[in-house]
Structures are given as structure tokens and as C-alpha cells.
Amino acid sequence: MEGSMQHAGGTEVTFWGTGDSMGVPRVYCDCAVCTEARRGGSNRRTRSLVHLSDPSYGTMLIDCGPDWRSQMEAANMRHIDKMLLTHAHFDHIAGLAEWADSCRWLNRRGEAYAKAEVIAEIVNRFPWLERNIAFKPIDEPFNLGAWKITCWKVNHGKNGISFAFRFDHEAAGKAWVYCPDAINLTPEQLAPMHDLQLLILGASFYQEPYPMETRSVYDVTEACELFGKLQPERMLLTHMSHDIDIRRDYSLPAAVSFAKAGLQVVV
């Protein structure tokens, strides 16, 4: 299994998408990265989403963006029962209507876990989703199978706020975090990111040249600085724009790498 961190009975995390809000290639762009991606190259990236498989709770997705249908087809899956949602931006929830419709046709009811304010924003825009999806507000850490899941607010720069998820397997002494949309995190927001086997972090550019007040996600250089401070065993970068060419050697720290579709790790 490519890039796997093998722990018996752990969670298998599979990256179905690693792109930013526009994906790669961008429709309007003919840069070298987009051109290579358009030809089916290694830089082709759908919107960020991970699939989780664990013997204690089954399968689950984190987020449900506009590429959900094609990502399900690529994985040869016909249904998913549970999702965690980080925030209510288009690139993270645009597939919910299709999921709800598939639940309707299969006479099943999906479960979506998110903070109450995220659920309120989704249901306000798409009230009919509640007919086929049970939205479950996260008020405090909760258990799914053998894992305790903690959800907390993180800065999302000019785009407001998002939420990150920490997974703790207390019996095994293992923990990992998924945080695809964040920047300028406070010490309090960084606190749950210590003592990790795996940190999945969004990094849209290698070194973003725009003013901080216009930005919404860390860049790769900032992510590497965080790696030095937080010292997880491994860091995988996702939510990447066309600024990042994964064929290039960026001389990243040995335990830091770019995720790509199909990558599987076990925590």
C-alpha cells in the first residue's frame, strides 16, 4: 500500500481528492501544471475529500464536494452512510444533493456530522436535504467505534472559519488530524495538533505572494514551519492549487509530502 503507516486494526485513510476550491486543471488556465493535468498527468486534482475505513465503524467520508459523484465512481462505490463536514463552502458540500438523492433511491438515510452552525448554513440553503440526510450536530467530543472525534474551530482567513477534526484511539495511543482549510491559527487552535502520528493540512500555494488579508489557506513554506513546531510523525499536504507541481522536488522535510488521489495511509 503506497505510503502506508501500518497499524493493525487502524483507520485506512484514502485521498479521493487533493485539489483546492477550483481543482486542477483550472478551466481558464493554460499554465504548465494545468496543461499536464489536462492530459491526465499527476497534477490532475479533484476537490479535497478523504475516505475513511475502520473495522470499528465501517466507512465514512470527510466532506462532499462537487466532484463527489466522479470520486465515488472512481472508487467503485455505490453508497456511503456517514460523513463528517468541515464547513459549508461550495467545494466541501456541493455533492450533498447528489448524496441525498442516492439515499432516496436506495431507501436509506445518510448521517452527516458537523458543528451546529455548519448544519444551519447548509439546511438554510438546501432545506430538502433533511428528508434523506440526518444532520447530527457536534457539541462535544464523540465516539465512533474505537475513536474519539474532536471538532474545533479554525481560522480560514478571508473566508471566515472552518473546522478541523482530531481522531484519538486512546487504547492504541494513536491520534491524527484533518485540517484542509486554515491559516494563521492561534496557539489555542494549534493545541489539538500536538502528539500526532499524522497531520493532514491544506496548503494551496508553495509560497503565496498575496497580502495576508486576502488569503485563506496556509502555503507549503508555512506548513513546513508548522511541522517543525508541532512535530507530527508525518504530515501530508492537500487542498493544492495549480501553483504546486508535484513532479517538482521542493526539498521538503523527510516526513512531509504531497498527497495525491489514491494515496492510502493507515493510522
XYZ file of C-alpha atoms in Angstrom:
267
model
C 0.000 0.000 0.000
C 1.556 3.249 -1.129
C 2.900 5.404 1.669
C 1.154 3.309 4.320
C 1.648 3.636 8.067
C 0.711 0.118 9.098
C -1.045 -0.396 12.450
C -3.214 -3.482 12.862
C -6.865 -2.603 13.133
C -6.323 1.078 12.369
C -8.148 3.523 10.141
C -7.313 3.413 6.441
C -7.347 6.972 5.078
C -7.639 7.202 1.291
C -7.325 10.503 -0.551
C -10.026 10.792 -3.192
C -9.298 14.449 -3.962
C -6.470 16.826 -3.084
C -7.331 19.993 -5.031
C -8.295 23.446 -3.842
C -11.679 25.085 -4.453
C -11.224 25.215 -8.249
C -9.442 21.909 -8.757
C -6.622 21.272 -11.231
C -6.682 21.974 -14.120
C -8.423 25.299 -13.744
C -10.891 25.787 -16.592
C -9.411 29.125 -17.681
C -5.704 28.271 -17.327
C -3.045 27.009 -19.730
C -0.087 27.038 -17.329
C 2.339 24.100 -17.374
C 0.695 22.422 -14.378
C -2.839 22.743 -15.771
C -1.694 21.578 -19.215
C -0.058 18.493 -17.718
C -3.144 17.839 -15.584
C -5.454 18.246 -18.590
C -3.547 15.455 -20.327
C -4.292 13.151 -17.389
C -0.994 13.772 -15.643
C -0.022 13.517 -11.992
C -1.165 17.063 -11.214
C -4.815 16.374 -12.029
C -6.676 17.055 -8.778
C -10.352 16.933 -7.858
C -11.641 18.826 -4.827
C -10.325 17.689 -1.435
C -12.026 14.694 0.146
C -10.856 11.662 2.127
C -12.443 8.247 2.575
C -12.050 6.510 5.935
C -12.362 2.784 6.513
C -12.099 1.358 10.012
C -13.090 -2.046 11.409
C -14.795 -0.403 14.394
C -17.182 1.912 12.491
C -17.136 0.933 8.819
C -16.668 3.620 6.176
C -17.066 7.387 6.166
C -16.127 10.459 4.127
C -14.821 13.810 5.255
C -16.591 16.434 3.111
C -18.694 16.053 -0.009
C -17.624 18.469 -2.726
C -18.724 18.958 -6.344
C -16.610 16.012 -7.527
C -18.307 13.542 -5.155
C -20.075 11.619 -7.914
C -16.964 11.050 -10.023
C -14.941 10.235 -6.902
C -17.489 7.576 -5.897
C -17.378 6.132 -9.399
C -13.580 6.071 -9.385
C -13.677 4.160 -6.090
C -16.360 1.785 -7.463
C -18.622 2.583 -4.509
C -22.418 2.714 -4.698
C -23.271 4.169 -1.302
C -21.787 5.822 1.766
C -23.639 6.010 5.090
C -21.714 8.605 7.091
C -19.874 11.889 6.533
C -18.065 14.499 8.560
C -18.300 18.065 7.217
C -15.611 20.677 7.878
C -17.560 23.753 6.737
C -20.288 24.892 4.362
C -18.225 26.218 1.442
C -19.139 25.028 -2.061
C -16.042 22.894 -2.589
C -16.831 20.921 0.587
C -20.622 20.431 0.393
C -21.706 20.718 -3.260
C -22.144 16.945 -3.575
C -24.665 16.705 -0.726
C -27.668 16.991 -3.032
C -26.462 14.024 -5.097
C -25.748 12.030 -1.941
C -29.232 12.809 -0.627
C -30.762 11.735 -3.930
C -28.840 8.458 -3.901
C -30.065 7.854 -0.332
C -33.635 8.441 -1.540
C -33.353 5.947 -4.386
C -31.753 3.339 -2.117
C -34.333 3.959 0.647
C -31.535 4.732 3.107
C -30.842 7.684 5.355
C -27.390 9.187 5.479
C -25.773 10.684 8.562
C -23.762 13.914 8.393
C -21.850 15.124 11.446
C -20.880 18.786 11.706
C -20.939 21.765 14.041
C -24.415 23.221 14.555
C -23.565 26.463 12.735
C -22.381 24.483 9.692
C -25.581 22.435 9.660
C -27.700 25.579 9.985
C -25.992 27.158 6.976
C -26.438 24.020 4.859
C -30.088 23.475 5.781
C -30.913 27.137 5.259
C -29.706 26.871 1.667
C -30.863 23.324 0.942
C -33.773 22.529 3.292
C -34.873 19.447 1.334
C -31.655 17.596 2.245
C -33.077 16.751 5.660
C -35.571 14.397 4.015
C -32.749 11.946 3.273
C -29.836 13.052 5.438
C -29.874 13.136 9.247
C -27.673 16.063 10.259
C -26.087 15.416 13.653
C -24.656 18.446 15.473
C -21.295 18.036 17.161
C -21.448 19.751 20.546
C -18.537 17.971 22.223
C -16.125 15.115 21.502
C -17.984 11.977 20.474
C -17.116 8.362 19.787
C -17.356 6.450 16.534
C -16.215 2.899 17.037
C -12.869 2.858 18.804
C -12.103 6.516 18.014
C -12.894 9.701 19.903
C -13.515 12.557 17.474
C -12.947 16.168 18.460
C -14.055 19.065 16.239
C -12.864 22.631 16.759
C -12.990 25.996 15.024
C -10.004 27.195 12.965
C -9.272 30.464 11.180
C -9.951 30.360 7.440
C -8.578 33.833 6.683
C -10.644 35.999 4.348
C -13.129 33.123 4.007
C -14.113 33.197 7.682
C -13.906 29.989 9.670
C -13.674 26.269 9.136
C -13.436 23.281 11.458
C -10.794 20.604 11.925
C -11.146 17.044 13.190
C -8.885 15.157 15.587
C -9.193 11.379 15.894
C -7.895 9.696 19.070
C -7.596 5.956 19.593
C -6.905 6.057 23.301
C -6.340 2.321 23.747
C -3.712 2.272 20.992
C -2.252 5.677 21.876
C -2.729 6.945 18.304
C -4.027 10.270 17.018
C -4.348 12.119 13.735
C -5.854 15.385 12.462
C -7.596 16.502 9.268
C -7.451 20.279 8.679
C -7.780 21.188 4.979
C -8.764 24.882 5.219
C -6.886 27.002 7.748
C -4.385 29.819 8.155
C -2.910 31.905 10.971
C -4.015 29.506 13.672
C -3.839 30.757 17.242
C -1.994 28.793 19.953
C -5.375 27.571 21.201
C -6.340 26.361 17.723
C -2.978 24.623 17.311
C -3.175 22.852 20.674
C -5.109 19.782 19.369
C -2.446 19.301 16.672
C 0.273 18.130 19.049
C 1.271 14.498 19.651
C 0.095 13.166 16.294
C 1.038 10.215 14.131
C -0.416 12.053 11.116
C -1.362 15.652 10.328
C -3.244 16.321 7.076
C -3.066 20.040 6.341
C -4.211 22.228 3.462
C -1.534 24.175 1.543
C -2.725 25.859 -1.656
C 0.480 27.512 -2.887
C 4.160 26.797 -2.392
C 4.834 30.375 -1.274
C 1.739 32.513 -1.715
C 2.668 36.024 -2.891
C -0.580 37.793 -1.986
C -1.251 40.001 1.064
C -2.179 38.029 4.171
C -5.558 39.744 4.444
C -6.563 38.264 1.053
C -5.536 34.694 1.875
C -7.434 31.745 3.320
C -5.136 28.688 3.479
C -1.537 28.065 4.543
C 1.156 27.763 1.894
C 3.756 24.980 1.789
C 6.530 27.011 3.404
C 4.227 27.901 6.308
C 3.082 24.284 6.593
C 6.711 23.193 6.902
C 7.227 25.753 9.669
C 4.214 24.297 11.472
C 5.640 20.817 11.006
C 8.765 21.946 12.846
C 6.701 23.328 15.722
C 4.125 20.561 16.020
C 6.403 17.630 15.106
C 3.858 15.041 13.975
C 5.335 11.774 12.832
C 4.124 12.565 9.336
C 2.477 15.476 7.523
C 0.542 15.171 4.257
C -0.439 18.280 2.300
C -3.754 18.600 0.490
C -6.074 21.317 -0.926
C -3.431 22.234 -3.537
C -3.858 24.789 -6.331
C -2.211 24.802 -9.754
C 0.741 26.642 -8.198
C 2.044 23.303 -6.916
C 3.676 20.861 -9.323
C 4.029 17.541 -7.530
C 6.591 16.403 -10.124
C 8.977 19.037 -8.753
C 11.436 18.485 -5.910
C 10.660 21.150 -3.296
C 13.191 19.732 -0.798
C 10.507 19.197 1.825
C 11.371 17.686 5.203
C 11.606 13.903 5.010
C 8.306 13.359 6.848
C 6.360 15.934 4.784
C 4.897 15.123 1.361
C 2.106 15.997 -1.044
C -0.951 13.770 -1.039
C -2.337 12.583 -4.340
C -5.529 10.800 -5.356
C -5.372 7.129 -4.423
C -2.805 7.575 -1.674
C -3.650 5.382 1.310
C -2.256 5.605 4.818
C -3.197 3.574 7.872
C -3.238 5.117 11.337
